[in-house]
Amino acid sequence: MSLTAAAAATAQDSEDWDLLVQPENQTTVAYTQFDNGLLLAARCQRGIYQVMFGGLPAGPAVKEFHKSNRILIIGIGDEKEAEQRFLLGENPSVAFSELPAPLARQMREGGRMTIVVPDGAEDGRNLRYVVELPASNAAIDQSLTACDRPLVDPRDEELDALADDGLPVNLVWKRMPQPEYPSGRTYTAGFAVVTCVSQADGRVEDCVVETEYPVDGGFGAAAMRGTRKGRLENRGGEGPVPTRLIVYRVNYSMSDPAFSTGSRLRNRDQ
């Protein structure tokens, strides 16, 4: 059994999350902060949606941030605690949700929230935050709307059925998507997460860039283009592919020779 260290956290007294709108920067941010330094934010910036957890114990110290991800165990209200994937940007104490819109829709209801950071305490134990999350009747909705994200999305219910590779248990990639590195960009690394719906012939359609980093790196558009080359099949290789939600994750790095030719996918699970 893992030992857990508790992190004291008192929620700020608020009827809603705080809201910051900067039209000149095409930015809308809903955020709430706690007296132990924990900060939760849902941000739409230039059409890119992100949910960020700040004030966490620093994640793995790596030179190439795109290679670093972390698992947080999250429970909100009556929902059972479950693992969720996050990515680290250049600041290792800030974690970005891989599926920010579904998480934002969870958080808008408020209630008791637990966040477990595996190995987050100084002595190596798990670190648990327990906070009273303010409900958001307007601020989170405004951040979602600013990025044209629905306030209710039935696709959220399909996420629990996905395996770690982002596919339903009965599907595999027959031909992996092959995203190319964005041309004309100055960033040497980035990431993107895309959700799509599988079709009977193995193609994917109705794709949505769930998040990407940096916001102006072009990595989401490149990942979307890569999905056109992918094909799915049943694990047994027979019969039409069922219509299911899938998650497709890509890490980009100029230091990876694969992206000098766009020859293969670097999936975050590799």
Short mmCIF file of C-alpha atoms in Angstrom, two decimals:
data_model
loop_
_atom_site.label_atom_id
_atom_site.label_comp_id
_atom_site.label_asym_id
_atom_site.label_seq_id
_atom_site.Cartn_x
_atom_site.Cartn_y
_atom_site.Cartn_z
CA MET A 1 0.00 0.00 0.00
CA SER A 2 1.38 3.41 -0.95
CA LEU A 3 1.83 5.90 1.84
CA THR A 4 0.39 9.35 1.20
CA ALA A 5 1.34 12.73 2.58
CA ALA A 6 -1.51 15.22 2.89
CA ALA A 7 -1.11 18.76 1.59
CA ALA A 8 -3.12 21.32 3.51
CA ALA A 9 -5.30 23.35 1.18
CA THR A 10 -8.10 25.72 2.03
CA ALA A 11 -10.32 26.85 -0.80
CA GLN A 12 -10.71 30.54 -1.41
CA ASP A 13 -14.15 31.98 -0.63
CA SER A 14 -15.71 32.48 -4.05
CA GLU A 15 -19.10 32.04 -5.70
CA ASP A 16 -17.43 31.35 -9.03
CA TRP A 17 -13.97 31.08 -10.50
CA ASP A 18 -12.19 34.31 -11.31
CA LEU A 19 -12.24 35.37 -14.95
CA LEU A 20 -9.62 37.18 -17.01
CA VAL A 21 -10.47 38.30 -20.54
CA GLN A 22 -7.84 39.88 -22.80
CA PRO A 23 -9.35 40.44 -26.28
CA GLU A 24 -6.09 41.89 -27.56
CA ASN A 25 -4.39 38.55 -26.86
CA GLN A 26 -7.42 36.41 -27.79
CA THR A 27 -7.29 35.00 -24.26
CA THR A 28 -10.02 33.99 -21.81
CA VAL A 29 -8.96 32.39 -18.52
CA ALA A 30 -11.11 30.99 -15.71
CA TYR A 31 -9.00 30.33 -12.62
CA THR A 32 -9.19 29.58 -8.92
CA GLN A 33 -6.37 29.56 -6.37
CA PHE A 34 -5.93 28.05 -2.91
CA ASP A 35 -3.96 29.25 0.07
CA ASN A 36 -1.30 26.57 -0.34
CA GLY A 37 -0.36 27.88 -3.78
CA LEU A 38 -2.33 25.37 -5.85
CA LEU A 39 -3.76 27.08 -8.94
CA LEU A 40 -6.30 25.61 -11.37
CA ALA A 41 -6.93 27.38 -14.66
CA ALA A 42 -9.00 26.75 -17.80
CA ARG A 43 -7.68 28.87 -20.66
CA CYS A 44 -8.66 29.58 -24.24
CA GLN A 45 -5.81 31.28 -26.05
CA ARG A 46 -5.87 31.90 -29.80
CA GLY A 47 -8.35 29.07 -30.23
CA ILE A 48 -6.29 26.56 -28.21
CA TYR A 49 -7.88 25.15 -25.05
CA GLN A 50 -5.80 24.21 -22.02
CA VAL A 51 -6.43 23.23 -18.40
CA MET A 52 -3.42 23.84 -16.19
CA PHE A 53 -2.63 22.79 -12.62
CA GLY A 54 0.03 25.09 -11.14
CA GLY A 55 1.88 25.06 -7.85
CA LEU A 56 2.49 21.30 -7.97
CA PRO A 57 5.75 19.77 -6.82
CA ALA A 58 8.10 20.02 -9.77
CA GLY A 59 7.82 17.20 -12.24
CA PRO A 60 10.72 15.28 -13.75
CA ALA A 61 13.66 17.51 -14.58
CA VAL A 62 14.23 16.90 -18.28
CA LYS A 63 15.83 19.11 -20.88
CA GLU A 64 13.18 18.34 -23.49
CA PHE A 65 9.83 19.13 -21.90
CA HIS A 66 7.81 17.37 -24.60
CA LYS A 67 9.15 14.01 -23.40
CA SER A 68 7.88 14.52 -19.87
CA ASN A 69 4.40 13.57 -18.77
CA ARG A 70 2.90 12.78 -15.41
CA ILE A 71 -0.10 10.97 -14.05
CA LEU A 72 -2.38 12.69 -11.54
CA ILE A 73 -5.15 10.82 -9.73
CA ILE A 74 -8.23 13.01 -9.60
CA GLY A 75 -11.62 12.73 -7.96
CA ILE A 76 -14.35 15.37 -8.03
CA GLY A 77 -17.53 15.22 -5.97
CA ASP A 78 -18.99 11.72 -5.88
CA GLU A 79 -16.88 10.50 -8.80
CA LYS A 80 -14.36 7.77 -8.11
CA GLU A 81 -10.71 8.83 -8.17
CA ALA A 82 -9.14 7.97 -11.52
CA GLU A 83 -5.83 8.48 -13.26
CA GLN A 84 -5.61 11.32 -15.77
CA ARG A 85 -2.70 12.11 -18.05
CA PHE A 86 -0.95 15.47 -17.91
CA LEU A 87 2.00 16.93 -19.77
CA LEU A 88 4.74 19.23 -18.56
CA GLY A 89 5.67 22.43 -20.34
CA GLU A 90 8.76 24.47 -19.73
CA ASN A 91 7.79 25.11 -16.08
CA PRO A 92 7.94 21.70 -14.37
CA SER A 93 5.55 22.79 -11.58
CA VAL A 94 2.73 23.33 -14.12
CA ALA A 95 0.91 20.36 -15.62
CA PHE A 96 -1.33 20.53 -18.71
CA SER A 97 -4.30 18.17 -19.04
CA GLU A 98 -4.25 16.01 -22.15
CA LEU A 99 -8.05 16.27 -22.34
CA PRO A 100 -8.77 19.73 -20.98
CA ALA A 101 -12.36 20.33 -22.11
CA PRO A 102 -13.74 17.14 -20.48
CA LEU A 103 -11.86 18.01 -17.28
CA ALA A 104 -13.16 21.59 -17.33
CA ARG A 105 -16.70 20.29 -17.70
CA GLN A 106 -16.11 18.11 -14.63
CA MET A 107 -14.69 20.95 -12.56
CA ARG A 108 -17.47 23.41 -13.34
CA GLU A 109 -19.79 21.46 -11.00
CA GLY A 110 -17.51 22.11 -8.00
CA GLY A 111 -17.43 20.02 -4.82
CA ARG A 112 -14.70 18.24 -2.93
CA MET A 113 -11.74 17.58 -5.20
CA THR A 114 -8.78 15.33 -4.51
CA ILE A 115 -5.57 15.48 -6.51
CA VAL A 116 -2.98 12.80 -5.81
CA VAL A 117 0.53 13.41 -7.13
CA PRO A 118 2.40 10.07 -7.17
CA ASP A 119 5.82 10.42 -5.52
CA GLY A 120 5.10 14.11 -5.04
CA ALA A 121 6.18 14.47 -1.41
CA GLU A 122 9.80 15.20 -0.50
CA ASP A 123 10.21 11.76 1.04
CA GLY A 124 8.89 10.03 -2.07
CA ARG A 125 5.39 9.38 -0.81
CA ASN A 126 2.29 10.29 -2.77
CA LEU A 127 1.11 13.84 -2.14
CA ARG A 128 -2.64 14.36 -1.77
CA TYR A 129 -4.43 17.68 -2.12
CA VAL A 130 -8.01 17.90 -0.83
CA VAL A 131 -9.81 21.11 -1.72
CA GLU A 132 -13.35 22.44 -1.83
CA LEU A 133 -13.62 23.37 -5.46
CA PRO A 134 -15.87 26.36 -6.12
CA ALA A 135 -18.61 25.68 -8.64
CA SER A 136 -18.35 27.75 -11.79
CA ASN A 137 -21.66 28.89 -13.19
CA ALA A 138 -20.16 31.31 -15.69
CA ALA A 139 -16.35 31.57 -15.81
CA ILE A 140 -15.49 28.05 -17.04
CA ASP A 141 -18.41 28.17 -19.46
CA GLN A 142 -17.02 31.40 -20.90
CA SER A 143 -13.58 29.83 -21.37
CA LEU A 144 -15.13 26.84 -23.16
CA THR A 145 -17.33 29.01 -25.36
CA ALA A 146 -14.39 31.22 -26.32
CA CYS A 147 -12.77 28.13 -27.89
CA ASP A 148 -16.04 26.83 -29.39
CA ARG A 149 -16.07 23.89 -26.98
CA PRO A 150 -19.49 22.49 -26.03
CA LEU A 151 -20.74 22.89 -22.47
CA VAL A 152 -22.06 19.31 -22.66
CA ASP A 153 -20.39 16.68 -24.84
CA PRO A 154 -21.68 13.07 -24.95
CA ARG A 155 -18.22 11.97 -26.13
CA ASP A 156 -16.94 12.51 -22.57
CA GLU A 157 -18.74 9.32 -21.52
CA GLU A 158 -16.64 7.24 -23.92
CA LEU A 159 -13.28 8.25 -22.45
CA ASP A 160 -13.35 5.69 -19.62
CA ALA A 161 -13.53 2.86 -22.18
CA LEU A 162 -10.18 3.76 -23.75
CA ALA A 163 -6.96 1.87 -23.06
CA ASP A 164 -3.65 3.61 -22.28
CA ASP A 165 -2.85 3.88 -25.99
CA GLY A 166 -6.00 5.95 -26.55
CA LEU A 167 -7.90 3.19 -28.37
CA PRO A 168 -10.85 1.03 -27.33
CA VAL A 169 -9.69 -2.41 -26.26
CA ASN A 170 -10.91 -4.06 -29.48
CA LEU A 171 -9.12 -1.70 -31.90
CA VAL A 172 -5.49 -1.37 -33.05
CA TRP A 173 -3.72 0.79 -35.61
CA LYS A 174 -3.31 -1.08 -38.90
CA ARG A 175 -1.38 1.90 -40.22
CA MET A 176 -0.19 4.52 -37.75
CA PRO A 177 -0.84 8.20 -38.49
CA GLN A 178 2.29 9.91 -39.79
CA PRO A 179 2.36 13.56 -38.78
CA GLU A 180 5.01 15.79 -40.28
CA TYR A 181 6.81 18.50 -38.34
CA PRO A 182 5.15 21.93 -38.84
CA SER A 183 7.02 23.89 -41.49
CA GLY A 184 8.06 27.47 -41.01
CA ARG A 185 7.98 27.23 -37.20
CA THR A 186 10.68 28.16 -34.72
CA TYR A 187 9.82 25.77 -31.89
CA THR A 188 12.07 22.75 -31.48
CA ALA A 189 9.52 20.72 -29.52
CA GLY A 190 5.83 20.50 -28.75
CA PHE A 191 2.87 18.19 -28.32
CA ALA A 192 -0.70 17.78 -29.52
CA VAL A 193 -3.69 15.64 -28.51
CA VAL A 194 -6.49 14.89 -30.97
CA THR A 195 -9.75 12.98 -30.54
CA CYS A 196 -11.48 11.36 -33.53
CA VAL A 197 -14.31 8.94 -34.26
CA SER A 198 -13.46 5.66 -35.99
CA GLN A 199 -15.33 4.68 -39.16
CA ALA A 200 -16.30 1.27 -40.53
CA ASP A 201 -13.49 1.31 -43.13
CA GLY A 202 -10.84 2.11 -40.49
CA ARG A 203 -10.53 5.80 -41.24
CA VAL A 204 -11.11 8.43 -38.57
CA GLU A 205 -13.38 11.47 -38.88
CA ASP A 206 -14.85 14.26 -36.74
CA CYS A 207 -11.40 15.00 -35.34
CA VAL A 208 -10.88 17.73 -32.75
CA VAL A 209 -7.58 19.15 -31.46
CA GLU A 210 -8.14 18.80 -27.72
CA THR A 211 -4.99 20.70 -26.80
CA GLU A 212 -1.51 21.57 -28.00
CA TYR A 213 1.62 23.31 -26.76
CA PRO A 214 2.96 25.86 -27.52
CA VAL A 215 -0.24 27.56 -28.63
CA ASP A 216 1.30 29.07 -31.77
CA GLY A 217 3.50 26.14 -32.76
CA GLY A 218 1.17 24.63 -35.37
CA PHE A 219 1.45 21.18 -33.77
CA GLY A 220 -2.31 20.61 -33.54
CA ALA A 221 -2.88 21.26 -37.24
CA ALA A 222 0.05 18.97 -38.11
CA ALA A 223 -1.39 16.20 -35.93
CA MET A 224 -4.79 16.60 -37.61
CA ARG A 225 -3.21 16.20 -41.02
CA GLY A 226 -1.46 13.07 -39.81
CA THR A 227 -4.75 11.39 -38.92
CA ARG A 228 -5.69 11.21 -42.60
CA LYS A 229 -2.94 8.63 -43.14
CA GLY A 230 -3.94 6.38 -40.24
CA ARG A 231 -6.13 3.29 -40.48
CA LEU A 232 -7.66 1.24 -37.69
CA GLU A 233 -8.72 -2.39 -37.63
CA ASN A 234 -10.35 -4.83 -35.26
CA ARG A 235 -7.88 -6.62 -33.05
CA GLY A 236 -8.82 -9.84 -34.82
CA GLY A 237 -8.44 -8.19 -38.23
CA GLU A 238 -11.94 -9.08 -39.43
CA GLY A 239 -15.19 -7.21 -39.82
CA PRO A 240 -15.98 -3.51 -40.02
CA VAL A 241 -14.49 -1.17 -37.44
CA PRO A 242 -17.09 -0.04 -34.88
CA THR A 243 -17.79 3.65 -34.44
CA ARG A 244 -15.84 4.65 -31.33
CA LEU A 245 -14.03 7.65 -29.88
CA ILE A 246 -10.22 7.43 -30.04
CA VAL A 247 -7.44 9.62 -28.63
CA TYR A 248 -4.32 10.25 -30.70
CA ARG A 249 -1.28 11.79 -28.96
CA VAL A 250 1.87 13.11 -30.62
CA ASN A 251 5.17 14.39 -29.25
CA TYR A 252 7.23 16.53 -31.63
CA SER A 253 10.97 17.10 -31.44
CA MET A 254 13.42 18.51 -33.97
CA SER A 255 16.06 16.37 -32.28
CA ASP A 256 14.15 13.22 -33.34
CA PRO A 257 15.43 12.09 -36.76
CA ALA A 258 12.01 10.60 -37.49
CA PHE A 259 10.59 14.07 -37.87
CA SER A 260 13.25 15.14 -40.34
CA THR A 261 11.32 13.07 -42.87
CA GLY A 262 7.97 12.75 -41.13
CA SER A 263 8.42 8.98 -41.40
CA ARG A 264 6.76 7.81 -38.21
CA LEU A 265 4.76 8.73 -35.15
CA ARG A 266 6.26 9.22 -31.73
CA ASN A 267 3.37 8.21 -29.51
CA ARG A 268 3.57 9.36 -25.92
CA ASP A 269 3.19 5.77 -24.73
CA GLN A 270 6.42 4.74 -26.46
#
